[in-house]
Each structure stands twice: as C-alpha cells, then as structure tokens.
Short mmCIF file of N, CA and C in Angstrom, two decimals:
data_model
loop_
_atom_site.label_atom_id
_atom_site.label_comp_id
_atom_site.label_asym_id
_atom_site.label_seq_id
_atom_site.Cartn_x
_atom_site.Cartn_y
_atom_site.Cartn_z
N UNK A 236 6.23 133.16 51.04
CA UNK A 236 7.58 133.06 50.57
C UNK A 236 8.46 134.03 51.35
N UNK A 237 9.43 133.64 51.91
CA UNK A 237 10.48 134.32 52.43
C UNK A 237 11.82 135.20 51.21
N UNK A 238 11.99 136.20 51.76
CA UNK A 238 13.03 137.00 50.99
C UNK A 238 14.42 136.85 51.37
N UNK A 239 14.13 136.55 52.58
CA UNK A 239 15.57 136.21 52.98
C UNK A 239 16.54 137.54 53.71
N UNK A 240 15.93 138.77 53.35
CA UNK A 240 16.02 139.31 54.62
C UNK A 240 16.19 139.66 56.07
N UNK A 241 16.86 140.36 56.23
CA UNK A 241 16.86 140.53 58.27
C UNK A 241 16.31 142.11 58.14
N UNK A 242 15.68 141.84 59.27
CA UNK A 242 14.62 143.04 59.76
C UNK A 242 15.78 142.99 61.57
N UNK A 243 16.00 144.10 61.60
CA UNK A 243 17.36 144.04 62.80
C UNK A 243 16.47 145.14 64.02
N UNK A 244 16.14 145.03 65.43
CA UNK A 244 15.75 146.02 66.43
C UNK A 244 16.84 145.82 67.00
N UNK A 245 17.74 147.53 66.47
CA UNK A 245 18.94 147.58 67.65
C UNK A 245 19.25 149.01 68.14
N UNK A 246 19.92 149.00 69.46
CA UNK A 246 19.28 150.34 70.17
C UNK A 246 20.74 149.99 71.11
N UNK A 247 20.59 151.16 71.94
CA UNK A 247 21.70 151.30 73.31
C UNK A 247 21.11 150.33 74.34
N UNK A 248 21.58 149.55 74.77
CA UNK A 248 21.32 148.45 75.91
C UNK A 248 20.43 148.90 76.80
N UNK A 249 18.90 149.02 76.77
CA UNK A 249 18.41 149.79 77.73
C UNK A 249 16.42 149.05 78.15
N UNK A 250 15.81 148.63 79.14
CA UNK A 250 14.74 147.78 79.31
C UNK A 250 13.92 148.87 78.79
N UNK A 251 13.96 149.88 78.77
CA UNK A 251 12.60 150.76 78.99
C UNK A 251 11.33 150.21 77.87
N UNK A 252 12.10 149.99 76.48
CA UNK A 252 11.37 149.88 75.01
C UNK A 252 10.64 148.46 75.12
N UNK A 253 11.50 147.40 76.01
CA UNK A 253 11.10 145.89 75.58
C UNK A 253 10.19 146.00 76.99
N UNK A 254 10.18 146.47 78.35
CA UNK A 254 9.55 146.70 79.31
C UNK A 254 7.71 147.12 78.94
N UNK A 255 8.05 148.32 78.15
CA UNK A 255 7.03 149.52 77.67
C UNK A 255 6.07 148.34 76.44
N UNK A 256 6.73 147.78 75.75
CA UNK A 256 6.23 146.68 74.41
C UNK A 256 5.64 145.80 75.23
N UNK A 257 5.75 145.09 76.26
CA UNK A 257 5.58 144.21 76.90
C UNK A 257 4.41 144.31 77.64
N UNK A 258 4.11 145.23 78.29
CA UNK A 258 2.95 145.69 79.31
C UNK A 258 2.04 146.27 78.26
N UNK A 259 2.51 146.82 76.81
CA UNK A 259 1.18 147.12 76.22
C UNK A 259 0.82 146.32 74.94
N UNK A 260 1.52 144.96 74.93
CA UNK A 260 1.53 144.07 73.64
C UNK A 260 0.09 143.75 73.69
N UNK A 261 -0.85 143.56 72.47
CA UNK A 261 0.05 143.63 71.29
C UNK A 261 -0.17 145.03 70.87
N UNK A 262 -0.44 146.21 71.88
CA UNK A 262 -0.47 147.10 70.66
C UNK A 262 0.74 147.83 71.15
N UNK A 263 1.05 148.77 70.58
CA UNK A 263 2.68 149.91 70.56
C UNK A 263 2.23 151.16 71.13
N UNK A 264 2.44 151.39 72.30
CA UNK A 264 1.97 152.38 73.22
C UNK A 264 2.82 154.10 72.46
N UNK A 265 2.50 154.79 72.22
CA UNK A 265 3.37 156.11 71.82
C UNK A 265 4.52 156.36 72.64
N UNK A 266 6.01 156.61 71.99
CA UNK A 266 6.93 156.65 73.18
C UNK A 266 8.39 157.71 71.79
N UNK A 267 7.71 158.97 73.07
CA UNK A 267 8.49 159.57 72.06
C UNK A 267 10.48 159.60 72.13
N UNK A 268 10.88 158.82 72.81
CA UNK A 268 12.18 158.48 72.68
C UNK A 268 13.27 159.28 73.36
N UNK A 269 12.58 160.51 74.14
CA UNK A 269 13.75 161.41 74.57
C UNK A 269 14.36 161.00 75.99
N UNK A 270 13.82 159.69 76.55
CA UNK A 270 14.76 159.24 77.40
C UNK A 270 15.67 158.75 77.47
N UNK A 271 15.77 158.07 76.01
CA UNK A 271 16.54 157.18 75.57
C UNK A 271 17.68 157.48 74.39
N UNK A 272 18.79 156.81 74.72
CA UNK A 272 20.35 157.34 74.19
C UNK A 272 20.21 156.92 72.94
N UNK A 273 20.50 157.76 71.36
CA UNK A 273 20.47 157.06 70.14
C UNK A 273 21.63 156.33 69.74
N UNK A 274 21.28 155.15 69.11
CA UNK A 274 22.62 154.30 68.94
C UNK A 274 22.87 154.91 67.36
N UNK A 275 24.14 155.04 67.29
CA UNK A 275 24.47 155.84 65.77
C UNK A 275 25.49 155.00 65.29
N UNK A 276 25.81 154.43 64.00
CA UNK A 276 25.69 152.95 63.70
C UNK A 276 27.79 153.42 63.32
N UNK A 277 27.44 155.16 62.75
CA UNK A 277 28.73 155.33 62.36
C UNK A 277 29.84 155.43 63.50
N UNK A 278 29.18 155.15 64.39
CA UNK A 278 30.43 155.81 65.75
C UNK A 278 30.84 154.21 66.27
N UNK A 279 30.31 153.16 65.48
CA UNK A 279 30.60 152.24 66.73
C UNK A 279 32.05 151.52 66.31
N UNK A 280 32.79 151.43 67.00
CA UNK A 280 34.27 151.15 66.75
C UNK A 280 34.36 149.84 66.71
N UNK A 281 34.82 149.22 65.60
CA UNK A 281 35.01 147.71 64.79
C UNK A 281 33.28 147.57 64.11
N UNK A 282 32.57 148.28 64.16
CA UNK A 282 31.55 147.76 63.71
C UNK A 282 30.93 146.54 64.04
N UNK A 283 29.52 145.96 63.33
CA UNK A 283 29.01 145.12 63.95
C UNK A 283 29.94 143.89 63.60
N UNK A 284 30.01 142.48 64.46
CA UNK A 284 29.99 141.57 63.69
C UNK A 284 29.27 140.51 64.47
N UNK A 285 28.67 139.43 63.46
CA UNK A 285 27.99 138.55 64.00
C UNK A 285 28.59 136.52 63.70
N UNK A 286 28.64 136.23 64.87
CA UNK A 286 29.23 135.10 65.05
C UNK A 286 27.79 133.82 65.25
N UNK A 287 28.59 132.89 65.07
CA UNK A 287 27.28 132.13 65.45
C UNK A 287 27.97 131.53 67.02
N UNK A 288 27.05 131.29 68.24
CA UNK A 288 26.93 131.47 69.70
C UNK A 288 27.51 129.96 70.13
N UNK A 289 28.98 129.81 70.72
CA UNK A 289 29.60 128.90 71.01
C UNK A 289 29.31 128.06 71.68
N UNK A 290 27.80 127.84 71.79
CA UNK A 290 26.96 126.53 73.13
C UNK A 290 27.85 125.69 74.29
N UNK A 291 29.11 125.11 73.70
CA UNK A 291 29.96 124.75 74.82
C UNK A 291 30.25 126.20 75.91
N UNK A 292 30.57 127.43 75.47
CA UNK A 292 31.08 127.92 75.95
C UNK A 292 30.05 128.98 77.08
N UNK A 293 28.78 128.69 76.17
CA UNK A 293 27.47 129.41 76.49
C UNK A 293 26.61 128.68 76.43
N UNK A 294 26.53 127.89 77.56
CA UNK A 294 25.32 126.64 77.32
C UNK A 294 24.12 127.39 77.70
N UNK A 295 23.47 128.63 78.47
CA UNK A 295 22.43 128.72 79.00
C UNK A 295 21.95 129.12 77.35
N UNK A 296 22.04 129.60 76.50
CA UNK A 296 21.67 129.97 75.44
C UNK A 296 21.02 128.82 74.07
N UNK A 297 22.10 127.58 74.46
CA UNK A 297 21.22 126.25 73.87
C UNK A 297 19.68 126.31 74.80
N UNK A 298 19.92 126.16 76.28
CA UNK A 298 18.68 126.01 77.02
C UNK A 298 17.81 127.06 76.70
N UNK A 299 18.38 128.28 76.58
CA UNK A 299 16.98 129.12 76.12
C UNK A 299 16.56 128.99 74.52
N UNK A 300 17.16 128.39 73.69
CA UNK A 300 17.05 127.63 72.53
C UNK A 300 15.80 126.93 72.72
N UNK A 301 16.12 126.20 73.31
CA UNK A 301 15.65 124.98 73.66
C UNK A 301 14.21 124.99 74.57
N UNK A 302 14.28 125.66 75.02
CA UNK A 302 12.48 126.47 76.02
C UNK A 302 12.19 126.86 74.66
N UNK A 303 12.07 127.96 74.12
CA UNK A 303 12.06 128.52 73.10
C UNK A 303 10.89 127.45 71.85
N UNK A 304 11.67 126.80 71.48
CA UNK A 304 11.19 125.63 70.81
C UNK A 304 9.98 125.09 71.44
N UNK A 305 9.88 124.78 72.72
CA UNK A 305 9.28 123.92 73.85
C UNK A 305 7.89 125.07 73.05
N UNK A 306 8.07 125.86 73.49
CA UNK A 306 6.87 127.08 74.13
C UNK A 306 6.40 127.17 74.96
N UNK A 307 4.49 127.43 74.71
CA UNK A 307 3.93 127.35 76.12
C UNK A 307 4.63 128.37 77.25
N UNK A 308 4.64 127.40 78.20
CA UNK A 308 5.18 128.25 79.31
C UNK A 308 7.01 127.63 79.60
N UNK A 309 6.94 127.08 79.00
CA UNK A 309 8.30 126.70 79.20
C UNK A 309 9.73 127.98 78.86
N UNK A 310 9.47 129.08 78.34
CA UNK A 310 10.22 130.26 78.13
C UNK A 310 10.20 131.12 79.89
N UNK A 311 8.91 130.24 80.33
CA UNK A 311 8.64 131.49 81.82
C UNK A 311 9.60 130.65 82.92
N UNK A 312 9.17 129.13 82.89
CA UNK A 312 9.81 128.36 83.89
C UNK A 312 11.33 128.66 83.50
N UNK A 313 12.09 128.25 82.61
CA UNK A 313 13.41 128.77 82.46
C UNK A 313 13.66 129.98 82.92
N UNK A 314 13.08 131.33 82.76
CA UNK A 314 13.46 132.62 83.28
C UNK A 314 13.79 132.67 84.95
N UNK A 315 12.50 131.60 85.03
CA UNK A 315 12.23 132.05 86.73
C UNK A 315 13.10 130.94 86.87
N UNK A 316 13.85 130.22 86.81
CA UNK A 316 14.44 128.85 87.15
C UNK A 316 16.11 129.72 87.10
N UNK A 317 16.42 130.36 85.96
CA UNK A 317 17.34 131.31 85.79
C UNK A 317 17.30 132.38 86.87
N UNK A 318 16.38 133.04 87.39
CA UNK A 318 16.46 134.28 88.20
C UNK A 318 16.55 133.14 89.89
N UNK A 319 16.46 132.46 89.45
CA UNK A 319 16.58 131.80 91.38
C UNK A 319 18.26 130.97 91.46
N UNK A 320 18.21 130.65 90.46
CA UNK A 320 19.92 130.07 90.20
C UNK A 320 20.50 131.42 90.60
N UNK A 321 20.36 132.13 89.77
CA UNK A 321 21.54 133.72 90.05
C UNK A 321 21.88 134.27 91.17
N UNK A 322 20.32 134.48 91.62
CA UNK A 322 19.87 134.41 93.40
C UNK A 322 20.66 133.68 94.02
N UNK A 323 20.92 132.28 94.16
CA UNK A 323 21.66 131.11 94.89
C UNK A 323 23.34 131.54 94.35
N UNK A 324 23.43 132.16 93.14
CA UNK A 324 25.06 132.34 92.83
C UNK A 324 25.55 133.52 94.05
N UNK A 325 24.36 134.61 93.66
CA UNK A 325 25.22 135.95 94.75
C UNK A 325 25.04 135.50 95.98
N UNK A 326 23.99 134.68 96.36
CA UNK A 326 23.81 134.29 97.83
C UNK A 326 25.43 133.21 98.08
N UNK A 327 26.10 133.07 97.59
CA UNK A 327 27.27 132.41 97.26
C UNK A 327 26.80 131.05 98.11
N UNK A 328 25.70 130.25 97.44
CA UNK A 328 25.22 128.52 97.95
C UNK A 328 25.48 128.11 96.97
N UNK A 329 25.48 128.42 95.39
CA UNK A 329 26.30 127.21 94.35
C UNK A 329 27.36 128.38 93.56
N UNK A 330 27.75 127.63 92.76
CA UNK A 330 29.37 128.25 91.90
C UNK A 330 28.74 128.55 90.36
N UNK A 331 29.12 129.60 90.37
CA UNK A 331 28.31 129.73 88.89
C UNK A 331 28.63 129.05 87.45
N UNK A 332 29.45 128.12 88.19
CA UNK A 332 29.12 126.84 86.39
C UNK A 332 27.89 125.87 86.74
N UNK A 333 27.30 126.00 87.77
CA UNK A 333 26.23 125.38 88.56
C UNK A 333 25.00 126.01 87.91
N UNK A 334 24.97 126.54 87.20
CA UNK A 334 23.60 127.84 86.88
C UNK A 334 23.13 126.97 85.58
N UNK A 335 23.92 126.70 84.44
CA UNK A 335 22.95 126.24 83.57
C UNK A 335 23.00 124.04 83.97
N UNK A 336 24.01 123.73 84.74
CA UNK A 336 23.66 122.80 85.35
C UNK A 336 21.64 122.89 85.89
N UNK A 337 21.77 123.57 86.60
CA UNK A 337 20.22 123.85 87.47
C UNK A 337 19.17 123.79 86.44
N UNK A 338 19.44 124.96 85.52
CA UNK A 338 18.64 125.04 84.32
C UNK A 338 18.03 123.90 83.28
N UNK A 339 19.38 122.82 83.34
CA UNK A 339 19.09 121.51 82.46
C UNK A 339 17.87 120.68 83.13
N UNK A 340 18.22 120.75 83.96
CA UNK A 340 17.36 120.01 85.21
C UNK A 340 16.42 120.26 85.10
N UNK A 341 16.04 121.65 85.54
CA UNK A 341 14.70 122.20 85.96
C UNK A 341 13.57 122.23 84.34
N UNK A 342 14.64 122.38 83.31
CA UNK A 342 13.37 121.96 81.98
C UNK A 342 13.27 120.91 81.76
N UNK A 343 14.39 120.09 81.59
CA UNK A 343 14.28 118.37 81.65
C UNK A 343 13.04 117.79 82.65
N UNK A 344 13.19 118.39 83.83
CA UNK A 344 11.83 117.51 84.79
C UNK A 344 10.83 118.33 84.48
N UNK A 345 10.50 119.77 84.17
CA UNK A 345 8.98 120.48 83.49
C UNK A 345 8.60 120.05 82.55
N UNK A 346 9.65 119.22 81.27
CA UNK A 346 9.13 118.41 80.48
C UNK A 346 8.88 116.95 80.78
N UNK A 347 9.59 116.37 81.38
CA UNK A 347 9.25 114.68 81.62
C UNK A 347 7.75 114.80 82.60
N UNK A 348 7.65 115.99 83.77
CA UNK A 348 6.20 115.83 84.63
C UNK A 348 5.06 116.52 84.06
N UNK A 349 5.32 116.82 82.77
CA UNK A 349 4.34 117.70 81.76
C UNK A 349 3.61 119.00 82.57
N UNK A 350 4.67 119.55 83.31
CA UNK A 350 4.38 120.42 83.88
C UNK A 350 3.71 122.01 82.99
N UNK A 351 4.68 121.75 81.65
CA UNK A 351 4.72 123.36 80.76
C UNK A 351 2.99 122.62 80.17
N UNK A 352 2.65 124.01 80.19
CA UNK A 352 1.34 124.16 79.52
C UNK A 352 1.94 124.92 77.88
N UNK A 353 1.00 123.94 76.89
CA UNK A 353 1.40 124.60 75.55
C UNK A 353 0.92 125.82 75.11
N UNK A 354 -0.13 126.23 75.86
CA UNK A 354 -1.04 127.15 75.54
C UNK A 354 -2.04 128.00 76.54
N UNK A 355 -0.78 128.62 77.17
CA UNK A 355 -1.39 129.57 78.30
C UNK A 355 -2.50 130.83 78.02
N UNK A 356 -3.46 130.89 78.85
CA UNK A 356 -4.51 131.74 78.35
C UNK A 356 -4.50 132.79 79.31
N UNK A 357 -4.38 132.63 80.48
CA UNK A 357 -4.58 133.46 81.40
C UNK A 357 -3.04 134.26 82.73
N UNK A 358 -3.01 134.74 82.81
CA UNK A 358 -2.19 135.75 83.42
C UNK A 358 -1.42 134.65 84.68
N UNK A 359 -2.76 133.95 85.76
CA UNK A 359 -2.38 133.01 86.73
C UNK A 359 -1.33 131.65 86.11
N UNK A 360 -1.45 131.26 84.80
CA UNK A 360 -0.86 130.28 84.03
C UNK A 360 0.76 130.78 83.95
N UNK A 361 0.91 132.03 83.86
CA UNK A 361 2.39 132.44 83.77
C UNK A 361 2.88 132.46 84.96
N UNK A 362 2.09 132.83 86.05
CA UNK A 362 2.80 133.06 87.08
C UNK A 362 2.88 132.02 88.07
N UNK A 363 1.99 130.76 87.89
CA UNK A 363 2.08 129.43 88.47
C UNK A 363 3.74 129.02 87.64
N UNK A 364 3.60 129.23 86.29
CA UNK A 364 5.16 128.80 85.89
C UNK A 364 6.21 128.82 86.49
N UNK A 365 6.35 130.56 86.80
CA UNK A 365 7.26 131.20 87.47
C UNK A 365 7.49 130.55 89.11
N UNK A 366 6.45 130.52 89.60
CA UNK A 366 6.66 129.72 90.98
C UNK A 366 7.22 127.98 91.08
N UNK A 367 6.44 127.57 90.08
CA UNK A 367 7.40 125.99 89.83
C UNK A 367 8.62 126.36 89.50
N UNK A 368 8.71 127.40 88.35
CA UNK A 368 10.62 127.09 88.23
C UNK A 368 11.50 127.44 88.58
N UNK A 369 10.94 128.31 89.82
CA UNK A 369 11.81 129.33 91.39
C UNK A 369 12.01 127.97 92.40
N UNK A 370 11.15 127.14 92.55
CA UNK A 370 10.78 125.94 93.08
C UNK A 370 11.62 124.97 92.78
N UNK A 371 11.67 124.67 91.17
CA UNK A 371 12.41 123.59 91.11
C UNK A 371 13.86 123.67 91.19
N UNK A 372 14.21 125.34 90.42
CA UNK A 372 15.65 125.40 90.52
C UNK A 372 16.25 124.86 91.87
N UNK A 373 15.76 125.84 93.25
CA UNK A 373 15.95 125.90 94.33
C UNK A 373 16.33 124.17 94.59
N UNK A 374 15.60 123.13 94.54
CA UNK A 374 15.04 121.44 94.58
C UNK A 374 16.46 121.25 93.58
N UNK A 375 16.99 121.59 92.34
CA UNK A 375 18.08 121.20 91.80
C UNK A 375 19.37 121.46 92.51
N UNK A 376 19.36 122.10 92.55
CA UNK A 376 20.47 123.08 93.83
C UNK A 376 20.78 122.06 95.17
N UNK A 377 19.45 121.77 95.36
CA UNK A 377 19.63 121.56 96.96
C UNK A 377 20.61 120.14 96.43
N UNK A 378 19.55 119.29 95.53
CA UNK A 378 19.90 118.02 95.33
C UNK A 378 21.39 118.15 94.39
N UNK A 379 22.15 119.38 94.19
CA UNK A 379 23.54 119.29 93.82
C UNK A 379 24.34 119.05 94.99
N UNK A 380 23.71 119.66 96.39
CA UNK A 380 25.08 120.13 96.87
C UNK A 380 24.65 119.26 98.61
#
C-alpha cells in the first residue's frame, strides 16, 4: 500500500553524489560531504515550486519518458543518441530543434529493429547500446540533412 508520500533527493546541482552512487550501486560508498555545497531550503528565493513539464515545449523529456517506460537498454541508447545529437549541435551540422527530432527516430527504429534488450546482464550489453545509439543518431542526422 502506498502512503502517498514524496521522499525528495535535493542538493546544489553537482555529479559527484549521482557519479559516486553509480560506480558503487547497489551499495552507498561512505562520502563524507565536505566537497560539496549545502543546499539550505531557507535561503532559496521564491521557494520551491513544482509544475507539471510542458512536452510541447520540452519534447526531449516525453522521449526520456518514454525510454524510461521502454527499459532494458533503451534509457542507454537515448543517452548516447542524445550525447551525439549535442555533439552534431556544437559541431554546428544540425540546428538544435533537430536534437529531439534525432532522438524520435533513433528510439522509434531501436524499437521497431528490436534492437533494446529488456534485460541487460552484463557491462558489454550497455555499452553495445551506447554505440548503436551514437550510430543511429549520427544515420538520423545524416538522413535529415
């Protein structure tokens, strides 16, 4: 049974914690915090507020919705499909309303060629992901422009 509760992890904008969680999941490596800036809830000016996320206006966020759901490896191919679009934005070869264009693409065909694995076991399984969806973005791109 759910309570209905929010359980909230919020901090100063910073990789070290989700970096550090990540390389030692699942267990919680000791990290005694003095590198890191404390977020103090009374100083923050207007306080929090929370909206729900305008998808027209922020489509890559339906798509990571949408991997999300998928699973498997489909959260890795989007990242890496995302980090090669961005790549192609600063390399100034597409326009950055072109980015979640690429993105639609590149999960749309990882799902129609049943490329995403539902249930990755091994380390090589993530990083074959990552190379298809550096791959395909690049293949969406080309075939935009």
């Amino acid at each position: 049974m759910e309570d209905t509760s929010v359980i909230a992890q919020m901090g100063v904008p910073d990789m070290k914690l989700p970096i550090l969680y990540t390389l030692a999941y699942p267990q919680r490596l000791h990290h005694d915090g003095s590198s890191l800036q404390r977020l103090s809830l009374k100083d923050l000016t207007g306080g929090l507020t929370f909206k729900e996320v305008d998808t027209d206006k922020y489509p890559c966020v339906d798509l990571a919705y949408r991997a999300g759901r998928r699973g498997g490896t489909a959260p890795a191919i989007l990242s890496a499909a995302n980090e090669k679009a961005v790549e192609l934005f600063l390399d100034r070869k597409i326009k950055f309303v072109d980015i979640p264009k690429i993105l639609d693409a590149v999960l749309s065909r990882a799902e129609s060629e049943g490329v995403i694995l539902d249930n990755p076991t091994e380390i090589r399984h993530i990083v074959e992901a990552d190379a298809w969806g550096r791959e395909a973005a690049a293949a969406a791109a080309a075939a935009q422009h």
